[in-house]
Amino acid sequence: MLDIAAELHRWCEEGRDFAVATVVSVGGSAPRQPGAALAVDAEGTAVGSVSGGCVEGAVYELCQEALSTGETVRETFGYSDEDAFAVGLTCGGVIDVLVTPVPAADRRVRPVLAAAASAAADGRTTALARIVDGPPELLGGALLVRPDGGWDGTLGGHPELDRTAAAEARALLDAGRTATVVIGAEGSRCGQPVTLLAEASVEPPRMIVFGAVDFAGSLVRIGKFLNYHVTVCDARPVFATALRFPDADEVVVDWPHRYLEKTEVDARTVLCVLTHDAKFDVPLLERALRLPVAYVGAMGSARTHRDRLRRLREAGVGEPELALLRSPIGLDLGARTPEETALSIAGEIVANRRGGSGTPLTGARTPIHHDTRAASDRIGSVA
């Protein structure tokens, strides 16, 4: 639901009645992941998507029905070979969707959803935890969980359920992940297990582009398109200017390795080294390859890469760290222009983040949608 937070925040501010449908589980080649949402207001206006188009019409009708009945429902959509005209996912996957009415007069769930939408729209770190499977009277109950572990709202059951759910949601928030969690009957205190969907809204991951070169401008633009907070860093003040990189969130004049030593990075950060100058690259990469970041790539030819590896080994960088370096940077697209090169780099970053192979899908025997949790686990283990 937090993927449409800005629109829902506006609707709450305007006092609109609406219903929101949220993907709570997926199977097979589903087009959207848990947390993806479609909302419909009382006037019939719709925002968001749960399937990329396959079942939007049916979910739209469910939202309108929920606004009429006031009931929260859970519906499964899949592909049926027996009836080619049945509502379902043409991609062959299965999704479960939770549809919750959110009238302006509601005093239980609405305030929690409104606060979560406001926080996410403002870019504040927060988690929204909702019961998506369990006793009917608890279905749709929501908590707003803060980074310090505190929470607002109630799931409507025993206080122990709120405490357990808040702890689970905070753990996922710390990891920046959206996922479902099953709380056992003992923890739920309602006589049966409940399933919780915890959506994490965190600050955008960082992309740091080292080198204020021509290629950097295109990479900054595609980085912003991928929702990164993009920084450009270069030691040369004549090149590192906001005028040359108007799309960057910040432009820093500093030696790259010195800036990297004092700035904050995490397991989602990507570092793109475009300087291909040994006096900048070697001290920078010597530090970058020892940090717990998601991606380190460096521009340069195969010959430059071999020379770079030699210099890094002489600087004491070990083989396990060198194995993390993506160089020459990017996927083999035959790129020539700065825009094509930026696309090549972005493609490798996405493949690394999502566990993709980077090979053409035509004729491939690999899934279109990879297991993003497995990919993030791999990134964490490498880092």
mmCIF file of C-alpha atoms in Angstrom:
data_model
loop_
_atom_site.group_PDB
_atom_site.id
_atom_site.type_symbol
_atom_site.label_atom_id
_atom_site.label_comp_id
_atom_site.label_asym_id
_atom_site.label_seq_id
_atom_site.Cartn_x
_atom_site.Cartn_y
_atom_site.Cartn_z
ATOM 1 C CA MET A 1 0.000 0.000 0.000
ATOM 2 C CA LEU A 2 2.867 2.355 0.704
ATOM 3 C CA ASP A 3 3.750 2.360 -3.005
ATOM 4 C CA ILE A 4 0.811 4.741 -3.519
ATOM 5 C CA ALA A 5 1.328 6.615 -0.250
ATOM 6 C CA ALA A 6 1.344 10.109 -1.778
ATOM 7 C CA GLU A 7 -2.079 9.640 -3.384
ATOM 8 C CA LEU A 8 -3.597 8.006 -0.300
ATOM 9 C CA HIS A 9 -2.238 10.765 1.922
ATOM 10 C CA ARG A 10 -3.979 13.336 -0.290
ATOM 11 C CA TRP A 11 -7.220 11.346 -0.216
ATOM 12 C CA CYS A 12 -7.099 11.166 3.571
ATOM 13 C CA GLU A 13 -6.459 14.899 3.797
ATOM 14 C CA GLU A 14 -9.466 15.511 1.536
ATOM 15 C CA GLY A 15 -11.693 13.238 3.631
ATOM 16 C CA ARG A 16 -12.458 10.807 0.816
ATOM 17 C CA ASP A 17 -13.957 7.375 1.401
ATOM 18 C CA PHE A 18 -11.899 4.722 -0.376
ATOM 19 C CA ALA A 19 -11.008 1.041 -0.432
ATOM 20 C CA VAL A 20 -7.519 -0.315 -0.938
ATOM 21 C CA ALA A 21 -6.574 -3.682 -2.435
ATOM 22 C CA THR A 22 -3.124 -4.950 -1.518
ATOM 23 C CA VAL A 23 -1.153 -7.903 -2.863
ATOM 24 C CA VAL A 24 -0.416 -10.044 0.209
ATOM 25 C CA SER A 25 1.167 -13.129 -1.372
ATOM 26 C CA VAL A 26 2.344 -14.258 -4.791
ATOM 27 C CA GLY A 27 3.169 -17.511 -6.519
ATOM 28 C CA GLY A 28 4.808 -18.273 -9.833
ATOM 29 C CA SER A 29 5.477 -15.502 -12.327
ATOM 30 C CA ALA A 30 3.361 -12.833 -10.649
ATOM 31 C CA PRO A 31 3.809 -9.310 -12.070
ATOM 32 C CA ARG A 32 3.681 -7.409 -8.743
ATOM 33 C CA GLN A 33 5.130 -8.215 -5.325
ATOM 34 C CA PRO A 34 3.496 -8.144 -1.865
ATOM 35 C CA GLY A 35 2.657 -4.580 -0.887
ATOM 36 C CA ALA A 36 1.603 -3.479 -4.388
ATOM 37 C CA ALA A 37 -1.787 -1.793 -4.151
ATOM 38 C CA LEU A 38 -4.774 -0.439 -6.039
ATOM 39 C CA ALA A 39 -7.100 2.064 -4.348
ATOM 40 C CA VAL A 40 -10.558 3.210 -5.471
ATOM 41 C CA ASP A 41 -12.469 6.137 -3.974
ATOM 42 C CA ALA A 42 -16.215 6.600 -3.695
ATOM 43 C CA GLU A 43 -16.297 8.545 -6.965
ATOM 44 C CA GLY A 44 -14.661 5.674 -8.840
ATOM 45 C CA THR A 45 -11.209 7.210 -9.179
ATOM 46 C CA ALA A 46 -8.451 4.579 -9.120
ATOM 47 C CA VAL A 47 -4.723 4.796 -8.386
ATOM 48 C CA GLY A 48 -2.070 2.106 -8.328
ATOM 49 C CA SER A 49 -1.953 -1.438 -9.655
ATOM 50 C CA VAL A 50 -1.920 -4.991 -8.315
ATOM 51 C CA SER A 51 -1.188 -6.950 -11.474
ATOM 52 C CA GLY A 52 0.085 -4.722 -14.240
ATOM 53 C CA GLY A 53 -3.320 -4.941 -15.927
ATOM 54 C CA CYS A 54 -4.310 -8.631 -15.797
ATOM 55 C CA VAL A 55 -6.967 -8.470 -13.076
ATOM 56 C CA GLU A 56 -7.322 -4.751 -12.431
ATOM 57 C CA GLY A 57 -10.960 -4.691 -13.527
ATOM 58 C CA ALA A 58 -11.992 -7.445 -11.125
ATOM 59 C CA VAL A 59 -10.073 -5.891 -8.234
ATOM 60 C CA TYR A 60 -11.600 -2.495 -9.030
ATOM 61 C CA GLU A 61 -15.053 -4.060 -8.636
ATOM 62 C CA LEU A 62 -14.029 -5.698 -5.354
ATOM 63 C CA CYS A 63 -12.976 -2.295 -4.034
ATOM 64 C CA GLN A 64 -16.323 -0.782 -4.995
ATOM 65 C CA GLU A 65 -18.121 -3.696 -3.333
ATOM 66 C CA ALA A 66 -16.057 -3.271 -0.158
ATOM 67 C CA LEU A 67 -17.005 0.411 -0.029
ATOM 68 C CA SER A 68 -20.651 -0.643 -0.254
ATOM 69 C CA THR A 69 -20.595 -3.523 2.263
ATOM 70 C CA GLY A 70 -17.909 -2.257 4.636
ATOM 71 C CA GLU A 71 -16.372 -5.742 4.723
ATOM 72 C CA THR A 72 -12.708 -6.702 4.335
ATOM 73 C CA VAL A 73 -12.208 -9.639 1.960
ATOM 74 C CA ARG A 74 -9.313 -11.693 0.618
ATOM 75 C CA GLU A 75 -9.422 -12.977 -2.966
ATOM 76 C CA THR A 76 -7.126 -15.238 -5.009
ATOM 77 C CA PHE A 77 -6.432 -14.684 -8.708
ATOM 78 C CA GLY A 78 -4.664 -17.239 -10.875
ATOM 79 C CA TYR A 79 -4.520 -18.611 -14.395
ATOM 80 C CA SER A 80 -7.124 -21.094 -15.633
ATOM 81 C CA ASP A 81 -6.439 -23.257 -18.711
ATOM 82 C CA GLU A 82 -10.032 -24.449 -18.666
ATOM 83 C CA ASP A 83 -11.609 -21.067 -19.237
ATOM 84 C CA ALA A 84 -9.603 -18.697 -21.387
ATOM 85 C CA PHE A 85 -12.062 -15.888 -20.626
ATOM 86 C CA ALA A 86 -11.929 -16.249 -16.834
ATOM 87 C CA VAL A 87 -10.455 -13.401 -14.834
ATOM 88 C CA GLY A 88 -6.880 -14.344 -14.041
ATOM 89 C CA LEU A 89 -3.201 -13.734 -14.561
ATOM 90 C CA THR A 90 -2.107 -14.411 -18.128
ATOM 91 C CA CYS A 91 1.492 -14.670 -16.918
ATOM 92 C CA GLY A 92 0.649 -17.946 -15.150
ATOM 93 C CA GLY A 93 1.178 -16.691 -11.594
ATOM 94 C CA VAL A 94 -1.110 -16.510 -8.586
ATOM 95 C CA ILE A 95 -1.727 -13.527 -6.319
ATOM 96 C CA ASP A 96 -3.737 -13.129 -3.133
ATOM 97 C CA VAL A 97 -5.286 -9.703 -2.657
ATOM 98 C CA LEU A 98 -6.650 -8.178 0.543
ATOM 99 C CA VAL A 99 -9.389 -5.589 -0.020
ATOM 100 C CA THR A 100 -10.052 -3.227 2.887
ATOM 101 C CA PRO A 101 -12.662 -0.435 3.020
ATOM 102 C CA VAL A 102 -11.290 2.788 4.511
ATOM 103 C CA PRO A 103 -14.225 5.165 5.048
ATOM 104 C CA ALA A 104 -13.554 8.606 6.492
ATOM 105 C CA ALA A 105 -15.698 7.741 9.531
ATOM 106 C CA ASP A 106 -13.570 4.728 10.488
ATOM 107 C CA ARG A 107 -11.740 5.266 13.789
ATOM 108 C CA ARG A 108 -9.800 1.999 13.934
ATOM 109 C CA VAL A 109 -7.883 1.375 10.714
ATOM 110 C CA ARG A 110 -8.156 4.717 8.904
ATOM 111 C CA PRO A 111 -6.010 6.759 11.331
ATOM 112 C CA VAL A 112 -3.239 4.148 11.112
ATOM 113 C CA LEU A 113 -3.310 3.996 7.318
ATOM 114 C CA ALA A 114 -3.433 7.791 7.102
ATOM 115 C CA ALA A 115 -0.409 8.153 9.383
ATOM 116 C CA ALA A 116 1.512 5.496 7.459
ATOM 117 C CA ALA A 117 0.690 7.149 4.123
ATOM 118 C CA SER A 118 1.773 10.538 5.469
ATOM 119 C CA ALA A 119 5.082 9.168 6.769
ATOM 120 C CA ALA A 120 5.859 7.291 3.564
ATOM 121 C CA ALA A 121 4.913 10.267 1.385
ATOM 122 C CA ASP A 122 7.330 12.430 3.393
ATOM 123 C CA GLY A 123 10.130 9.868 3.053
ATOM 124 C CA ARG A 124 10.169 9.027 6.749
ATOM 125 C CA THR A 125 11.182 5.524 7.823
ATOM 126 C CA THR A 126 8.144 3.569 8.979
ATOM 127 C CA ALA A 127 6.426 0.193 8.719
ATOM 128 C CA LEU A 128 2.775 -0.675 8.230
ATOM 129 C CA ALA A 129 1.750 -4.046 9.657
ATOM 130 C CA ARG A 130 -1.644 -5.541 8.796
ATOM 131 C CA ILE A 131 -3.338 -8.871 9.435
ATOM 132 C CA VAL A 132 -3.977 -10.476 6.056
ATOM 133 C CA ASP A 133 -5.040 -13.950 7.200
ATOM 134 C CA GLY A 134 -6.652 -15.063 10.438
ATOM 135 C CA PRO A 135 -9.940 -14.657 12.302
ATOM 136 C CA PRO A 136 -12.419 -12.581 10.238
ATOM 137 C CA GLU A 137 -12.834 -10.008 13.006
ATOM 138 C CA LEU A 138 -9.079 -9.266 12.919
ATOM 139 C CA LEU A 139 -8.652 -9.171 9.142
ATOM 140 C CA GLY A 140 -7.281 -5.822 8.003
ATOM 141 C CA GLY A 141 -6.272 -4.637 11.478
ATOM 142 C CA ALA A 142 -3.251 -2.321 11.262
ATOM 143 C CA LEU A 143 -0.259 -1.016 13.225
ATOM 144 C CA LEU A 144 2.093 1.827 12.394
ATOM 145 C CA VAL A 145 5.538 0.756 13.611
ATOM 146 C CA ARG A 146 8.326 3.281 14.146
ATOM 147 C CA PRO A 147 12.096 2.668 13.891
ATOM 148 C CA ASP A 148 12.418 2.764 17.698
ATOM 149 C CA GLY A 149 9.964 -0.152 17.995
ATOM 150 C CA GLY A 150 7.026 1.897 19.206
ATOM 151 C CA TRP A 151 3.692 1.653 17.464
ATOM 152 C CA ASP A 152 0.327 3.319 16.986
ATOM 153 C CA GLY A 153 -3.007 1.574 16.502
ATOM 154 C CA THR A 154 -4.052 -1.956 17.345
ATOM 155 C CA LEU A 155 -4.668 -5.151 15.448
ATOM 156 C CA GLY A 156 -7.846 -5.614 17.433
ATOM 157 C CA GLY A 157 -6.874 -8.682 19.400
ATOM 158 C CA HIS A 158 -4.813 -9.267 22.538
ATOM 159 C CA PRO A 159 -2.140 -6.664 23.429
ATOM 160 C CA GLU A 160 0.425 -9.472 23.141
ATOM 161 C CA LEU A 161 -0.440 -9.741 19.445
ATOM 162 C CA ASP A 162 0.322 -6.035 18.987
ATOM 163 C CA ARG A 163 3.677 -6.412 20.757
ATOM 164 C CA THR A 164 4.654 -9.473 18.740
ATOM 165 C CA ALA A 165 3.555 -7.908 15.456
ATOM 166 C CA ALA A 166 5.433 -4.683 16.209
ATOM 167 C CA ALA A 167 8.630 -6.629 16.933
ATOM 168 C CA GLU A 168 8.320 -8.583 13.675
ATOM 169 C CA ALA A 169 7.604 -5.429 11.669
ATOM 170 C CA ARG A 170 10.538 -3.596 13.206
ATOM 171 C CA ALA A 171 12.895 -6.432 12.257
ATOM 172 C CA LEU A 172 11.748 -6.182 8.641
ATOM 173 C CA LEU A 173 11.998 -2.392 8.795
ATOM 174 C CA ASP A 174 15.607 -2.663 9.953
ATOM 175 C CA ALA A 175 16.296 -4.784 6.876
ATOM 176 C CA GLY A 176 14.294 -2.483 4.590
ATOM 177 C CA ARG A 177 12.114 -5.399 3.500
ATOM 178 C CA THR A 178 8.403 -5.978 2.902
ATOM 179 C CA ALA A 179 7.288 -9.517 3.717
ATOM 180 C CA THR A 180 4.646 -11.693 5.357
ATOM 181 C CA VAL A 181 5.167 -13.261 8.776
ATOM 182 C CA VAL A 182 3.111 -15.970 10.456
ATOM 183 C CA ILE A 183 2.509 -15.456 14.163
ATOM 184 C CA GLY A 184 1.617 -18.702 15.914
ATOM 185 C CA ALA A 185 -1.493 -19.271 17.981
ATOM 186 C CA GLU A 186 0.397 -18.695 21.240
ATOM 187 C CA GLY A 187 1.793 -15.362 20.067
ATOM 188 C CA SER A 188 -1.499 -14.248 18.580
ATOM 189 C CA ARG A 189 -3.460 -15.098 21.752
ATOM 190 C CA CYS A 190 -6.551 -15.567 19.594
ATOM 191 C CA GLY A 191 -6.545 -19.350 19.402
ATOM 192 C CA GLN A 192 -5.158 -19.645 15.880
ATOM 193 C CA PRO A 193 -2.215 -18.394 13.799
ATOM 194 C CA VAL A 194 -2.427 -15.073 11.993
ATOM 195 C CA THR A 195 -0.488 -13.887 8.966
ATOM 196 C CA LEU A 196 0.959 -10.409 9.031
ATOM 197 C CA LEU A 197 2.007 -8.299 6.036
ATOM 198 C CA ALA A 198 4.653 -5.792 7.086
ATOM 199 C CA GLU A 199 5.418 -3.083 4.528
ATOM 200 C CA ALA A 200 8.637 -1.168 5.043
ATOM 201 C CA SER A 201 9.000 2.405 3.865
ATOM 202 C CA VAL A 202 12.631 3.465 4.079
ATOM 203 C CA GLU A 203 14.748 6.231 2.658
ATOM 204 C CA PRO A 204 15.808 5.635 -0.965
ATOM 205 C CA PRO A 205 19.049 3.692 -1.358
ATOM 206 C CA ARG A 206 22.153 5.663 -2.259
ATOM 207 C CA MET A 207 23.967 5.749 -5.563
ATOM 208 C CA ILE A 208 27.340 7.476 -5.362
ATOM 209 C CA VAL A 209 28.877 8.337 -8.722
ATOM 210 C CA PHE A 210 32.590 9.058 -8.502
ATOM 211 C CA GLY A 211 33.879 11.108 -11.412
ATOM 212 C CA ALA A 212 32.180 14.184 -12.882
ATOM 213 C CA VAL A 213 32.617 12.916 -16.434
ATOM 214 C CA ASP A 214 30.235 12.989 -19.405
ATOM 215 C CA PHE A 215 28.908 9.516 -18.622
ATOM 216 C CA ALA A 216 28.007 10.590 -15.085
ATOM 217 C CA GLY A 217 25.176 12.878 -16.195
ATOM 218 C CA SER A 218 23.295 10.040 -17.883
ATOM 219 C CA LEU A 219 23.942 7.676 -14.975
ATOM 220 C CA VAL A 220 22.593 10.279 -12.537
ATOM 221 C CA ARG A 221 19.370 10.561 -14.532
ATOM 222 C CA ILE A 222 18.787 6.817 -14.702
ATOM 223 C CA GLY A 223 19.721 6.483 -11.042
ATOM 224 C CA LYS A 224 17.004 8.962 -10.123
ATOM 225 C CA PHE A 225 14.572 7.067 -12.375
ATOM 226 C CA LEU A 226 15.370 3.922 -10.336
ATOM 227 C CA ASN A 227 14.611 5.870 -7.136
ATOM 228 C CA TYR A 228 18.159 6.206 -5.838
ATOM 229 C CA HIS A 229 19.396 9.185 -3.851
ATOM 230 C CA VAL A 230 22.243 10.159 -6.175
ATOM 231 C CA THR A 231 25.486 11.864 -5.189
ATOM 232 C CA VAL A 232 28.223 12.937 -7.598
ATOM 233 C CA CYS A 233 31.721 13.268 -6.140
ATOM 234 C CA ASP A 234 34.863 14.574 -7.819
ATOM 235 C CA ALA A 235 37.995 16.329 -6.565
ATOM 236 C CA ARG A 236 37.935 18.856 -9.433
ATOM 237 C CA PRO A 237 35.689 21.839 -8.603
ATOM 238 C CA VAL A 238 35.565 23.024 -12.202
ATOM 239 C CA PHE A 239 33.737 19.821 -13.190
ATOM 240 C CA ALA A 240 31.822 18.923 -10.008
ATOM 241 C CA THR A 241 29.089 21.552 -10.184
ATOM 242 C CA ALA A 242 25.336 21.521 -9.699
ATOM 243 C CA LEU A 243 24.997 23.223 -13.076
ATOM 244 C CA ARG A 244 26.540 20.235 -14.844
ATOM 245 C CA PHE A 245 24.489 17.718 -12.811
ATOM 246 C CA PRO A 246 21.089 19.318 -12.162
ATOM 247 C CA ASP A 247 19.418 15.937 -11.571
ATOM 248 C CA ALA A 248 21.779 14.904 -8.746
ATOM 249 C CA ASP A 249 20.590 15.174 -5.155
ATOM 250 C CA GLU A 250 24.013 16.516 -4.194
ATOM 251 C CA VAL A 251 27.335 17.301 -5.828
ATOM 252 C CA VAL A 252 30.423 17.003 -3.631
ATOM 253 C CA VAL A 253 33.883 18.421 -4.285
ATOM 254 C CA ASP A 254 36.337 16.149 -2.485
ATOM 255 C CA TRP A 255 38.838 13.418 -3.132
ATOM 256 C CA PRO A 256 36.689 10.298 -3.678
ATOM 257 C CA HIS A 257 38.381 8.114 -1.074
ATOM 258 C CA ARG A 258 38.185 10.857 1.565
ATOM 259 C CA TYR A 259 34.488 11.400 0.892
ATOM 260 C CA LEU A 260 33.785 7.655 1.061
ATOM 261 C CA GLU A 261 35.515 7.419 4.423
ATOM 262 C CA LYS A 262 33.211 9.985 6.029
ATOM 263 C CA THR A 263 29.864 9.414 4.311
ATOM 264 C CA GLU A 264 27.219 6.868 5.331
ATOM 265 C CA VAL A 265 26.627 3.739 3.266
ATOM 266 C CA ASP A 266 24.644 0.564 3.857
ATOM 267 C CA ALA A 267 23.859 -2.793 2.275
ATOM 268 C CA ARG A 268 21.708 -1.110 -0.426
ATOM 269 C CA THR A 269 24.298 1.460 -1.534
ATOM 270 C CA VAL A 270 25.777 1.248 -5.033
ATOM 271 C CA LEU A 271 29.159 2.783 -5.850
ATOM 272 C CA CYS A 272 29.962 3.636 -9.475
ATOM 273 C CA VAL A 273 33.560 4.631 -10.185
ATOM 274 C CA LEU A 274 33.760 6.427 -13.527
ATOM 275 C CA THR A 275 37.071 8.261 -13.105
ATOM 276 C CA HIS A 276 39.293 5.489 -14.654
ATOM 277 C CA ASP A 277 42.318 7.304 -13.282
ATOM 278 C CA ALA A 278 44.595 5.288 -11.010
ATOM 279 C CA LYS A 279 45.317 8.143 -8.616
ATOM 280 C CA PHE A 280 41.584 8.347 -7.864
ATOM 281 C CA ASP A 281 40.524 4.746 -8.458
ATOM 282 C CA VAL A 282 43.012 2.770 -6.401
ATOM 283 C CA PRO A 283 42.656 4.518 -3.011
ATOM 284 C CA LEU A 284 38.887 4.684 -3.549
ATOM 285 C CA LEU A 285 38.426 1.023 -4.491
ATOM 286 C CA GLU A 286 40.816 -0.083 -1.766
ATOM 287 C CA ARG A 287 38.244 1.243 0.713
ATOM 288 C CA ALA A 288 35.054 0.569 -1.272
ATOM 289 C CA LEU A 289 35.676 -3.175 -1.651
ATOM 290 C CA ARG A 290 35.851 -3.565 2.129
ATOM 291 C CA LEU A 291 32.515 -1.880 2.804
ATOM 292 C CA PRO A 292 29.145 -3.670 3.254
ATOM 293 C CA VAL A 293 27.568 -2.218 0.099
ATOM 294 C CA ALA A 294 25.436 -3.810 -2.605
ATOM 295 C CA TYR A 295 27.529 -3.007 -5.660
ATOM 296 C CA VAL A 296 30.939 -1.649 -6.624
ATOM 297 C CA GLY A 297 31.600 -1.052 -10.308
ATOM 298 C CA ALA A 298 34.503 0.667 -12.033
ATOM 299 C CA MET A 299 34.727 2.004 -15.600
ATOM 300 C CA GLY A 300 37.639 1.209 -17.852
ATOM 301 C CA SER A 301 38.851 -1.122 -20.564
ATOM 302 C CA ALA A 302 39.938 -4.708 -19.936
ATOM 303 C CA ARG A 303 43.537 -3.492 -19.979
ATOM 304 C CA THR A 304 42.740 -0.760 -17.457
ATOM 305 C CA HIS A 305 41.013 -3.363 -15.309
ATOM 306 C CA ARG A 306 44.068 -5.651 -15.304
ATOM 307 C CA ASP A 307 46.340 -2.771 -14.348
ATOM 308 C CA ARG A 308 43.845 -1.712 -11.661
ATOM 309 C CA LEU A 309 43.803 -5.221 -10.172
ATOM 310 C CA ARG A 310 47.605 -5.247 -10.057
ATOM 311 C CA ARG A 311 47.692 -1.940 -8.216
ATOM 312 C CA LEU A 312 44.985 -3.030 -5.780
ATOM 313 C CA ARG A 313 46.845 -6.246 -4.979
ATOM 314 C CA GLU A 314 49.984 -4.194 -4.337
ATOM 315 C CA ALA A 315 47.884 -2.050 -1.976
ATOM 316 C CA GLY A 316 46.950 -5.156 0.018
ATOM 317 C CA VAL A 317 43.466 -5.865 -1.289
ATOM 318 C CA GLY A 318 42.740 -9.606 -1.091
ATOM 319 C CA GLU A 319 41.204 -11.868 -3.715
ATOM 320 C CA PRO A 320 37.797 -12.183 -1.956
ATOM 321 C CA GLU A 321 37.427 -8.398 -2.062
ATOM 322 C CA LEU A 322 38.635 -8.170 -5.661
ATOM 323 C CA ALA A 323 36.002 -10.741 -6.663
ATOM 324 C CA LEU A 324 33.313 -8.230 -5.658
ATOM 325 C CA LEU A 325 34.497 -5.631 -8.176
ATOM 326 C CA ARG A 326 32.335 -5.245 -11.298
ATOM 327 C CA SER A 327 34.832 -4.135 -13.916
ATOM 328 C CA PRO A 328 34.617 -3.283 -16.723
ATOM 329 C CA ILE A 329 31.398 -1.828 -15.365
ATOM 330 C CA GLY A 330 28.002 -2.729 -16.849
ATOM 331 C CA LEU A 331 26.428 -5.386 -19.059
ATOM 332 C CA ASP A 332 27.543 -6.158 -22.600
ATOM 333 C CA LEU A 333 25.036 -4.119 -24.626
ATOM 334 C CA GLY A 334 27.500 -2.830 -27.171
ATOM 335 C CA ALA A 335 26.936 0.597 -25.614
ATOM 336 C CA ARG A 336 28.604 3.617 -27.184
ATOM 337 C CA THR A 337 26.878 6.796 -26.032
ATOM 338 C CA PRO A 338 26.704 8.048 -22.428
ATOM 339 C CA GLU A 339 22.995 7.187 -22.359
ATOM 340 C CA GLU A 340 23.603 3.642 -23.591
ATOM 341 C CA THR A 341 26.467 3.206 -21.141
ATOM 342 C CA ALA A 342 24.282 4.386 -18.267
ATOM 343 C CA LEU A 343 21.653 1.842 -19.312
ATOM 344 C CA SER A 344 24.323 -0.861 -19.327
ATOM 345 C CA ILE A 345 25.439 0.062 -15.810
ATOM 346 C CA ALA A 346 21.879 0.315 -14.510
ATOM 347 C CA GLY A 347 21.075 -3.079 -16.005
ATOM 348 C CA GLU A 348 23.929 -4.677 -14.094
ATOM 349 C CA ILE A 349 22.889 -2.957 -10.868
ATOM 350 C CA VAL A 350 19.306 -4.227 -11.218
ATOM 351 C CA ALA A 351 20.454 -7.748 -12.139
ATOM 352 C CA ASN A 352 22.748 -7.794 -9.117
ATOM 353 C CA ARG A 353 19.986 -6.498 -6.852
ATOM 354 C CA ARG A 354 17.283 -8.863 -8.118
ATOM 355 C CA GLY A 355 19.350 -11.969 -8.827
ATOM 356 C CA GLY A 356 19.005 -11.766 -12.613
ATOM 357 C CA SER A 357 21.434 -13.346 -15.076
ATOM 358 C CA GLY A 358 21.583 -10.475 -17.560
ATOM 359 C CA THR A 359 20.886 -12.864 -20.462
ATOM 360 C CA PRO A 360 18.121 -12.296 -23.067
ATOM 361 C CA LEU A 361 14.724 -13.649 -21.985
ATOM 362 C CA THR A 362 14.005 -14.864 -25.520
ATOM 363 C CA GLY A 363 14.666 -18.598 -25.478
ATOM 364 C CA ALA A 364 15.888 -18.501 -21.904
ATOM 365 C CA ARG A 365 14.818 -21.144 -19.423
ATOM 366 C CA THR A 366 15.028 -18.787 -16.458
ATOM 367 C CA PRO A 367 12.110 -17.175 -14.586
ATOM 368 C CA ILE A 368 11.188 -13.618 -15.532
ATOM 369 C CA HIS A 369 10.653 -12.640 -11.891
ATOM 370 C CA HIS A 370 13.420 -13.883 -9.616
ATOM 371 C CA ASP A 371 13.199 -14.532 -5.880
ATOM 372 C CA THR A 372 14.049 -11.055 -4.583
ATOM 373 C CA ARG A 373 14.452 -12.328 -1.032
ATOM 374 C CA ALA A 374 17.059 -14.839 -2.174
ATOM 375 C CA ALA A 375 18.822 -12.089 -4.106
ATOM 376 C CA SER A 376 18.925 -9.809 -1.066
ATOM 377 C CA ASP A 377 20.192 -12.685 1.046
ATOM 378 C CA ARG A 378 22.989 -13.233 -1.464
ATOM 379 C CA ILE A 379 23.906 -9.569 -1.377
ATOM 380 C CA GLY A 380 23.983 -9.659 2.406
ATOM 381 C CA SER A 381 26.166 -12.752 2.512
ATOM 382 C CA VAL A 382 28.611 -11.282 0.003
ATOM 383 C CA ALA A 383 28.792 -7.968 1.821
#
